[in-house]
Structure formats: structure tokens, C-alpha cells
Amino acid sequence: GESVGLHLPTLSVQEGDNSIINCAYSNSASDYFIWYKQESGKGPQFIIDIRSNMDKRQGQRVTVLLNKTVKHLSLQIAATQPGDSAVYFCAEMSASGGSYIPTFGRGTSLIVHP
Amino acid sequence: ETGVTQSPTHLIKTRGQQVTLRCSSQSGHNTVSWYQQALGQGPQFIFQYYREEENGRGNFPPRFSGLQFPNYSSELNVNALELDDSALYLCASRVGPSTDTQYFGPGTRLTVL
């Protein structure tokens, strides 16, 4: 079936560095994509989303890039901080019966060293 | 915090038993989704309820069932528990089924022995 996957299961960076987390998706019909952050003991938290008709979107310290040609999504975090340490998931949202159904990837663990 | 609460926090059951997990949605949200998150994996969509009706379902067997109440709180029921049902169960609420941003609760950790 269709799936969303991540290239790197673990990413270690130094505080202040920029981080890039990658995601590959397979459903070309997905309407939009969301990045979530999940800290230990908590549910996923929305970070940023991007529609399929866009190729870049910026938020506060985060940028998401979408390359539909190769079905690739990335999350860039600028000036990474220890508080950014968490597992990051991308999810693709596909329309089904008037609703959007998400498919999550496995996740990437980001470790930020002070 | 998101305003979505779940109970209980942790639960231990034995194989073959039944379990009910509960979720209280964020105020003003009429749509709730349930997810199963195995250790080291991303959340897997179980089903979604909108105005007390199921309006989306993932690849889970019928022994996974749910309810949504008039106040938009929700239950997830799992019958005939199996060892592989051990996971973190998350609920998430949103304003409507076609809106994007959903807010997750902290989850219920279910262990099946």
C-alpha cells in the first residue's frame, strides 16, 4: 500500500546548527503534508504544513520544502536548540469521503547536543 | 497543552480481555480521530468520528470500535486483546473533518500481557 517513510532514523546535531529532516512519500495524490514534533510522553504537536501546490513554506525557525517530482519532503530547523530534541514525523493527508486521512512515517529522532 | 485529555494514562490487560479508552476533545471540536502508535513507529490511523458518526477508517479489524458522544468526547473499544495491541493510543481532535490542524492528547499506554 501507499506509505510515508523517513531516510534517517536518528539525527544528532550541535546546538546552534541547522537541522534537516527528510521524508519520502509515495502517494502522489496527497493534498498536503504536515510535520509533527513528538516529545517523550506527549502526543504529536503540529509544527508546519504545506499544500501540494506549494514548494516551500516558512514558519518560525522552520522551513518545509516539497519536491513533488521526486516525492520528497524536508523540514529545516534553523539554529537548533536543545528544546528541539524530539521525534519528528511527516504525515501525508489524503482526501477520503469528505475528510482528510493522515498517513504517518516512522519518524526521525533529533538529538541536540548543548 | 492542547486541551485534549485522555484516560487512563496507563493500562495493563491480559490477552483476550476487552478495554475502553476515553478521550475528551478540545472545546469547539466536533471531529476526533484515534491512532495506534507502536514503539518506535509513527501513529497509525484507526478511525475518525464526526458528529457521532464514523466517517473514516484505517486498516484495523472490527474488534476495534468507537463511539462519539453528543459532547464530542469519544471512546475507543478493543475486544479480544492480542499481544500486538500493546501500544500508545492517541486521540486527536479538530474543528471539522476537512480542516488540517488536529490537536493530540498525551495518549494512553496499553500493555497486553
Short mmCIF file of C-alpha atoms in Angstrom, two decimals:
data_model
loop_
_atom_site.label_atom_id
_atom_site.label_comp_id
_atom_site.label_asym_id
_atom_site.label_seq_id
_atom_site.Cartn_x
_atom_site.Cartn_y
_atom_site.Cartn_z
CA GLY A 1 0.00 0.00 0.00
CA GLU A 2 0.94 3.65 0.00
CA SER A 3 3.37 4.67 2.69
CA VAL A 4 5.38 7.55 4.06
CA GLY A 5 8.93 6.90 5.13
CA LEU A 6 11.91 8.74 6.53
CA HIS A 7 15.51 8.47 5.36
CA LEU A 8 17.31 8.89 8.68
CA PRO A 9 16.03 7.39 11.90
CA THR A 10 18.40 9.46 14.10
CA LEU A 11 19.97 12.86 13.61
CA SER A 12 22.50 14.32 16.07
CA VAL A 13 23.46 17.99 15.86
CA GLN A 14 25.17 20.62 17.96
CA GLU A 15 23.22 23.45 19.47
CA GLY A 16 23.12 26.33 17.03
CA ASP A 17 23.49 24.19 13.93
CA ASN A 18 20.80 23.93 11.30
CA SER A 19 18.97 20.59 11.11
CA ILE A 20 17.43 18.97 8.08
CA ILE A 21 15.00 16.08 8.44
CA ASN A 22 13.93 14.27 5.30
CA CYS A 23 10.84 12.32 4.32
CA ALA A 24 9.86 10.36 1.22
CA TYR A 25 6.24 9.80 0.31
CA SER A 26 4.64 7.59 -2.28
CA ASN A 27 1.07 8.82 -2.76
CA SER A 28 1.20 11.48 -5.47
CA ALA A 29 -2.49 12.24 -4.83
CA SER A 30 -1.88 13.55 -1.32
CA ASP A 31 -3.25 17.07 -0.90
CA TYR A 32 -0.98 18.32 1.79
CA PHE A 33 1.71 17.36 4.21
CA ILE A 34 2.28 18.05 7.88
CA TRP A 35 5.31 17.90 10.12
CA TYR A 36 4.80 16.93 13.74
CA LYS A 37 7.10 17.01 16.75
CA GLN A 38 6.65 14.43 19.47
CA GLU A 39 8.40 14.80 22.80
CA SER A 40 8.72 11.94 25.21
CA GLY A 41 5.44 11.20 26.98
CA LYS A 42 3.43 13.55 24.82
CA GLY A 43 1.27 13.36 21.74
CA PRO A 44 2.46 14.75 18.39
CA GLN A 45 2.45 18.52 18.12
CA PHE A 46 1.75 20.33 14.84
CA ILE A 47 4.77 22.25 13.53
CA ILE A 48 4.03 23.31 9.98
CA ASP A 49 2.13 22.14 6.93
CA ILE A 50 2.43 22.63 3.20
CA ARG A 51 -0.10 22.25 0.41
CA SER A 52 0.69 20.16 -2.65
CA ASN A 53 0.57 23.28 -4.86
CA MET A 54 3.44 24.86 -2.95
CA ASP A 55 7.13 24.02 -2.88
CA LYS A 56 8.23 25.99 0.16
CA ARG A 57 6.73 27.35 3.33
CA GLN A 58 8.38 29.10 6.23
CA GLY A 59 7.47 29.37 9.87
CA GLN A 60 9.29 30.50 12.93
CA ARG A 61 12.78 28.91 12.63
CA VAL A 62 11.35 26.16 10.44
CA THR A 63 11.06 25.75 6.69
CA VAL A 64 9.38 22.93 4.83
CA LEU A 65 10.34 22.10 1.27
CA LEU A 66 8.27 19.94 -1.04
CA ASN A 67 9.64 18.35 -4.19
CA LYS A 68 6.77 16.64 -5.95
CA THR A 69 8.94 15.42 -8.80
CA VAL A 70 10.83 13.05 -6.52
CA LYS A 71 8.12 12.87 -3.83
CA HIS A 72 10.35 14.27 -1.16
CA LEU A 73 9.66 16.48 1.82
CA SER A 74 12.12 18.10 4.20
CA LEU A 75 11.96 20.04 7.42
CA GLN A 76 14.70 22.55 8.11
CA ILE A 77 15.20 23.86 11.63
CA ALA A 78 17.41 26.90 11.96
CA ALA A 79 19.66 27.45 14.98
CA THR A 80 18.65 24.18 16.59
CA GLN A 81 18.14 24.32 20.34
CA PRO A 82 18.17 21.58 23.00
CA GLY A 83 14.40 22.03 23.28
CA ASP A 84 14.10 20.86 19.69
CA SER A 85 15.19 17.37 20.72
CA ALA A 86 12.26 15.10 19.89
CA VAL A 87 10.97 12.66 17.29
CA TYR A 88 9.77 14.34 14.11
CA PHE A 89 7.12 12.81 11.87
CA CYS A 90 5.93 13.77 8.45
CA ALA A 91 2.36 12.88 7.55
CA GLU A 92 0.67 12.99 4.19
CA MET A 93 -3.00 13.89 4.11
CA SER A 94 -5.21 12.27 1.52
CA ALA A 95 -8.84 13.11 0.90
CA SER A 96 -11.31 10.33 1.59
CA GLY A 97 -15.07 10.76 1.76
CA GLY A 98 -15.01 14.45 2.65
CA SER A 99 -12.33 14.01 5.24
CA TYR A 100 -8.56 14.06 5.32
CA ILE A 101 -6.89 10.85 6.44
CA PRO A 102 -3.25 11.03 7.54
CA THR A 103 -0.52 8.52 6.90
CA PHE A 104 2.48 8.94 9.18
CA GLY A 105 6.03 7.93 8.56
CA ARG A 106 8.16 6.12 11.11
CA GLY A 107 9.82 9.26 12.49
CA THR A 108 13.29 10.72 12.94
CA SER A 109 14.81 11.22 16.36
CA LEU A 110 16.57 14.58 16.59
CA ILE A 111 19.20 14.86 19.32
CA VAL A 112 20.60 18.30 20.02
CA HIS A 113 23.83 18.44 21.99
CA PRO A 114 24.47 21.58 24.05
CA GLU B 1 -1.10 21.88 26.31
CA THR B 2 -3.66 21.10 23.59
CA GLY B 3 -6.79 20.82 25.70
CA VAL B 4 -7.28 17.20 24.64
CA THR B 5 -7.27 14.80 27.56
CA GLN B 6 -7.16 11.02 27.64
CA SER B 7 -7.76 8.45 30.33
CA PRO B 8 -6.36 6.35 31.73
CA THR B 9 -2.69 7.23 31.33
CA HIS B 10 -1.52 3.65 31.59
CA LEU B 11 -3.35 0.36 31.46
CA ILE B 12 -2.36 -3.30 31.72
CA LYS B 13 -4.62 -6.02 30.37
CA THR B 14 -4.29 -9.68 29.56
CA ARG B 15 -4.79 -11.33 26.21
CA GLY B 16 -8.45 -11.90 25.36
CA GLN B 17 -9.76 -9.11 27.57
CA GLN B 18 -11.61 -6.02 26.43
CA VAL B 19 -10.55 -2.41 27.00
CA THR B 20 -12.17 1.02 26.75
CA LEU B 21 -10.09 4.16 26.35
CA ARG B 22 -11.51 7.63 26.68
CA CYS B 23 -10.82 10.99 25.11
CA SER B 24 -12.12 14.46 25.81
CA SER B 25 -11.87 16.75 22.80
CA GLN B 26 -10.78 20.34 22.77
CA SER B 27 -13.70 22.73 23.17
CA GLY B 28 -15.41 23.51 19.86
CA HIS B 29 -14.01 20.48 18.08
CA ASN B 30 -16.55 18.08 16.56
CA THR B 31 -14.15 15.64 14.93
CA VAL B 32 -11.99 13.12 16.72
CA SER B 33 -9.52 10.59 15.38
CA TRP B 34 -7.86 7.66 17.07
CA TYR B 35 -4.38 6.36 16.38
CA GLN B 36 -2.27 3.42 17.45
CA GLN B 37 1.43 4.10 17.90
CA ALA B 38 3.67 1.08 18.39
CA LEU B 39 7.06 1.64 19.98
CA GLY B 40 9.46 3.24 17.52
CA GLN B 41 6.77 3.76 14.89
CA GLY B 42 4.61 6.58 13.66
CA PRO B 43 0.94 6.78 14.61
CA GLN B 44 -1.37 4.56 12.54
CA PHE B 45 -4.85 5.87 11.83
CA ILE B 46 -7.61 3.70 13.33
CA PHE B 47 -10.77 5.69 12.62
CA GLN B 48 -12.38 9.10 12.78
CA TYR B 49 -15.72 10.29 14.15
CA TYR B 50 -17.59 13.36 13.07
CA ARG B 51 -20.80 14.35 14.82
CA GLU B 52 -21.17 10.89 16.37
CA GLU B 53 -20.73 9.01 13.08
CA GLU B 54 -17.68 7.13 11.90
CA ASN B 55 -16.52 8.82 8.69
CA GLY B 56 -13.14 7.26 8.03
CA ARG B 57 -11.38 4.06 8.99
CA GLY B 58 -7.87 2.72 8.65
CA ASN B 59 -6.72 -0.86 8.23
CA PHE B 60 -7.84 -2.19 11.61
CA PRO B 61 -10.11 -5.19 12.31
CA PRO B 62 -13.71 -4.81 13.54
CA ARG B 63 -12.70 -5.63 17.12
CA PHE B 64 -11.52 -2.00 17.19
CA SER B 65 -14.65 0.09 17.58
CA GLY B 66 -15.53 3.53 18.80
CA LEU B 67 -18.15 5.94 19.95
CA GLN B 68 -18.50 9.69 19.93
CA PHE B 69 -20.94 11.33 22.31
CA PRO B 70 -23.08 14.48 21.91
CA ASN B 71 -20.49 16.47 23.86
CA TYR B 72 -17.91 15.19 21.33
CA SER B 73 -16.00 13.13 23.85
CA SER B 74 -15.04 9.75 22.49
CA GLU B 75 -14.26 6.16 23.35
CA LEU B 76 -12.08 3.53 21.71
CA ASN B 77 -13.03 -0.06 22.46
CA VAL B 78 -10.84 -3.03 21.69
CA ASN B 79 -12.18 -6.56 22.11
CA ALA B 80 -10.28 -9.83 22.32
CA LEU B 81 -6.99 -8.12 23.05
CA GLU B 82 -3.86 -9.52 21.43
CA LEU B 83 -0.25 -9.04 22.45
CA ASP B 84 0.36 -6.87 19.37
CA ASP B 85 -2.26 -4.42 20.61
CA SER B 86 0.31 -3.16 23.11
CA ALA B 87 0.92 0.43 22.05
CA LEU B 88 0.32 4.08 22.78
CA TYR B 89 -3.22 5.04 21.78
CA LEU B 90 -3.63 8.65 20.77
CA CYS B 91 -6.72 10.66 20.10
CA ALA B 92 -6.74 13.92 18.24
CA SER B 93 -9.49 16.46 17.79
CA ARG B 94 -10.10 19.19 15.21
CA VAL B 95 -12.70 21.75 14.28
CA GLY B 96 -14.03 19.73 11.36
CA PRO B 97 -13.15 16.69 9.24
CA SER B 98 -11.83 18.76 6.36
CA THR B 99 -9.62 21.02 8.43
CA ASP B 100 -5.99 20.26 8.73
CA THR B 101 -4.75 21.10 12.17
CA GLN B 102 -5.57 18.47 14.72
CA TYR B 103 -4.60 18.51 18.36
CA PHE B 104 -3.35 15.37 20.01
CA GLY B 105 -3.83 14.21 23.54
CA PRO B 106 -0.97 12.70 25.55
CA GLY B 107 -2.09 9.15 24.84
CA THR B 108 -2.91 6.01 26.81
CA ARG B 109 -0.17 3.42 27.12
CA LEU B 110 -1.77 -0.03 26.81
CA THR B 111 0.20 -3.14 27.71
CA VAL B 112 -1.25 -6.54 26.88
CA LEU B 113 0.29 -9.49 28.73
#
